[in-house]
XYZ file of C-alpha atoms in Angstrom:
177
model
C -44.354 4.111 -51.528
C -44.931 0.744 -53.011
C -47.326 -0.384 -55.660
C -49.151 -4.030 -55.552
C -52.176 -5.417 -56.560
C -54.656 -5.885 -54.032
C -55.434 -9.588 -53.485
C -58.984 -10.258 -54.633
C -59.644 -6.529 -55.636
C -58.382 -6.619 -59.230
C -57.177 -2.760 -58.912
C -53.725 -1.671 -58.301
C -53.389 0.328 -55.060
C -50.486 2.141 -53.368
C -49.556 0.404 -50.288
C -47.162 2.119 -47.533
C -44.003 1.182 -47.564
C -43.275 -2.457 -45.616
C -42.219 -1.572 -41.720
C -42.258 -4.678 -40.239
C -39.353 -7.357 -41.215
C -40.249 -11.029 -41.982
C -39.015 -13.064 -39.021
C -38.494 -17.078 -39.101
C -40.338 -18.462 -35.780
C -41.572 -21.382 -34.037
C -44.953 -21.628 -32.328
C -46.992 -24.181 -30.555
C -50.847 -24.130 -30.996
C -53.428 -26.451 -28.630
C -55.885 -28.497 -30.058
C -59.572 -27.008 -30.084
C -60.700 -30.009 -28.070
C -58.924 -32.267 -25.578
C -57.255 -29.154 -24.027
C -57.939 -26.403 -21.056
C -60.197 -23.378 -22.591
C -56.990 -21.024 -21.457
C -54.904 -22.916 -24.236
C -53.820 -20.679 -27.135
C -55.812 -22.746 -29.989
C -55.751 -20.332 -33.148
C -53.562 -17.926 -35.097
C -54.289 -14.541 -35.954
C -52.258 -13.644 -38.960
C -53.593 -9.956 -38.563
C -51.787 -9.561 -35.205
C -49.552 -11.938 -35.726
C -50.254 -13.854 -32.550
C -52.158 -16.688 -30.902
C -55.475 -16.181 -29.208
C -57.755 -17.899 -26.744
C -60.951 -18.729 -28.860
C -62.951 -18.565 -25.439
C -62.196 -14.588 -25.506
C -63.839 -13.932 -28.736
C -60.849 -12.735 -30.380
C -60.837 -12.721 -34.036
C -58.576 -15.723 -35.809
C -57.696 -16.951 -39.144
C -57.246 -20.581 -38.452
C -57.032 -23.365 -35.531
C -55.574 -26.710 -35.382
C -57.337 -30.012 -34.142
C -56.355 -33.529 -33.646
C -58.803 -37.039 -33.783
C -59.628 -38.516 -30.474
C -56.381 -40.609 -31.085
C -54.090 -37.465 -31.335
C -52.499 -38.708 -34.306
C -54.449 -37.300 -37.160
C -54.342 -33.451 -37.133
C -56.127 -30.900 -39.313
C -56.114 -26.947 -39.925
C -59.572 -25.467 -39.817
C -60.130 -22.191 -41.228
C -62.071 -19.541 -39.271
C -64.897 -20.055 -41.597
C -64.911 -23.844 -40.692
C -65.644 -22.808 -37.073
C -68.417 -20.422 -38.141
C -66.888 -17.389 -39.101
C -67.548 -15.420 -42.264
C -64.025 -14.720 -43.410
C -61.856 -15.106 -46.326
C -59.020 -16.558 -44.165
C -57.531 -19.415 -46.471
C -54.549 -22.452 -46.753
C -52.893 -23.470 -49.532
C -50.804 -26.920 -49.019
C -47.348 -26.466 -50.626
C -45.349 -29.164 -52.110
C -42.034 -27.631 -51.906
C -39.711 -26.996 -48.390
C -40.401 -24.116 -46.030
C -37.449 -22.093 -47.377
C -38.344 -22.665 -51.004
C -41.784 -20.742 -50.160
C -40.867 -17.307 -51.587
C -44.109 -15.495 -52.421
C -47.618 -16.255 -51.089
C -50.004 -17.419 -53.983
C -52.698 -15.111 -55.094
C -55.102 -17.588 -55.335
C -56.265 -21.076 -54.839
C -56.465 -21.016 -50.577
C -58.842 -23.220 -48.867
C -61.434 -21.209 -47.352
C -64.332 -24.279 -46.504
C -62.663 -27.471 -46.137
C -60.357 -29.249 -43.286
C -57.164 -29.425 -44.349
C -55.074 -32.352 -43.117
C -51.238 -32.134 -41.882
C -48.529 -34.100 -40.714
C -44.908 -33.418 -39.430
C -43.071 -32.069 -42.575
C -45.968 -30.522 -44.334
C -45.720 -26.960 -45.561
C -48.679 -24.515 -46.442
C -49.181 -20.711 -46.935
C -52.222 -18.947 -44.953
C -53.896 -15.826 -45.742
C -55.638 -13.989 -43.067
C -59.154 -12.312 -43.468
C -59.193 -9.011 -45.177
C -58.961 -6.013 -43.145
C -58.165 -2.378 -42.680
C -56.527 -2.640 -39.407
C -53.239 -1.009 -39.423
C -53.214 -0.840 -43.165
C -53.182 2.842 -43.629
C -55.194 2.271 -47.022
C -58.431 2.660 -48.094
C -59.384 -1.117 -49.128
C -59.365 -4.257 -46.997
C -56.326 -6.359 -47.470
C -54.988 -9.624 -46.316
C -51.401 -10.792 -44.710
C -49.682 -13.779 -45.314
C -47.316 -16.446 -43.619
C -45.655 -19.724 -44.274
C -45.735 -22.713 -41.902
C -44.266 -25.853 -41.725
C -45.242 -28.581 -38.903
C -42.466 -29.453 -36.910
C -44.155 -31.634 -34.334
C -47.532 -33.122 -33.446
C -47.896 -33.597 -29.477
C -50.454 -36.472 -29.223
C -50.520 -36.325 -25.187
C -50.343 -32.532 -24.951
C -52.829 -32.091 -28.016
C -50.630 -29.450 -29.535
C -49.049 -28.920 -32.958
C -45.560 -26.945 -33.276
C -44.800 -25.004 -36.301
C -41.991 -23.129 -37.965
C -43.344 -19.982 -39.046
C -42.786 -16.782 -41.022
C -45.407 -14.324 -40.964
C -45.647 -11.116 -43.231
C -47.563 -8.389 -41.170
C -47.399 -5.782 -43.658
C -50.620 -5.270 -45.189
C -51.086 -6.836 -48.979
C -47.569 -7.928 -49.278
C -47.099 -11.319 -50.234
C -43.362 -11.612 -50.018
C -42.357 -14.824 -47.715
C -38.664 -14.308 -47.120
C -36.832 -13.118 -43.859
C -36.260 -9.096 -43.873
C -38.575 -6.400 -45.230
C -40.746 -7.444 -48.104
C -40.459 -6.454 -51.654
C -43.747 -7.402 -52.892
């Protein structure tokens, strides 16, 4: 078993050994407005999937483009009225240099502007879903904005999601911490 501090709890807890390898991938997310209702418009870091907002599924952040389709922003689920601890931390280093998710500093209640090349770390809402521990823990991921398509109103991301509860490691392979 691995031992790690639960983010936001201040207590050391024993986490189950990580079982899901971190993998680099790409994904495209549709803007909240100006796209069809069936478009995948949000990211759920807990399950590691894209979701449709019209289905009422939980999510951690979404994207929006201005009317011109040029300026893009990230919105945490709190920004669209859901009470969660999901957050975003912009990074100043390249995607491959982000090795661990920070413990603090997550933006939870403000719009975060993004542009092609921007890198950020995201933290999911705190949950016990699939954690096998008695504490609510987040999942983490890192993202790089690869493209903003103003006509399709989408944002393409390079991603690495750590779907292991409470682990902050953001390198490919099984997490270490």
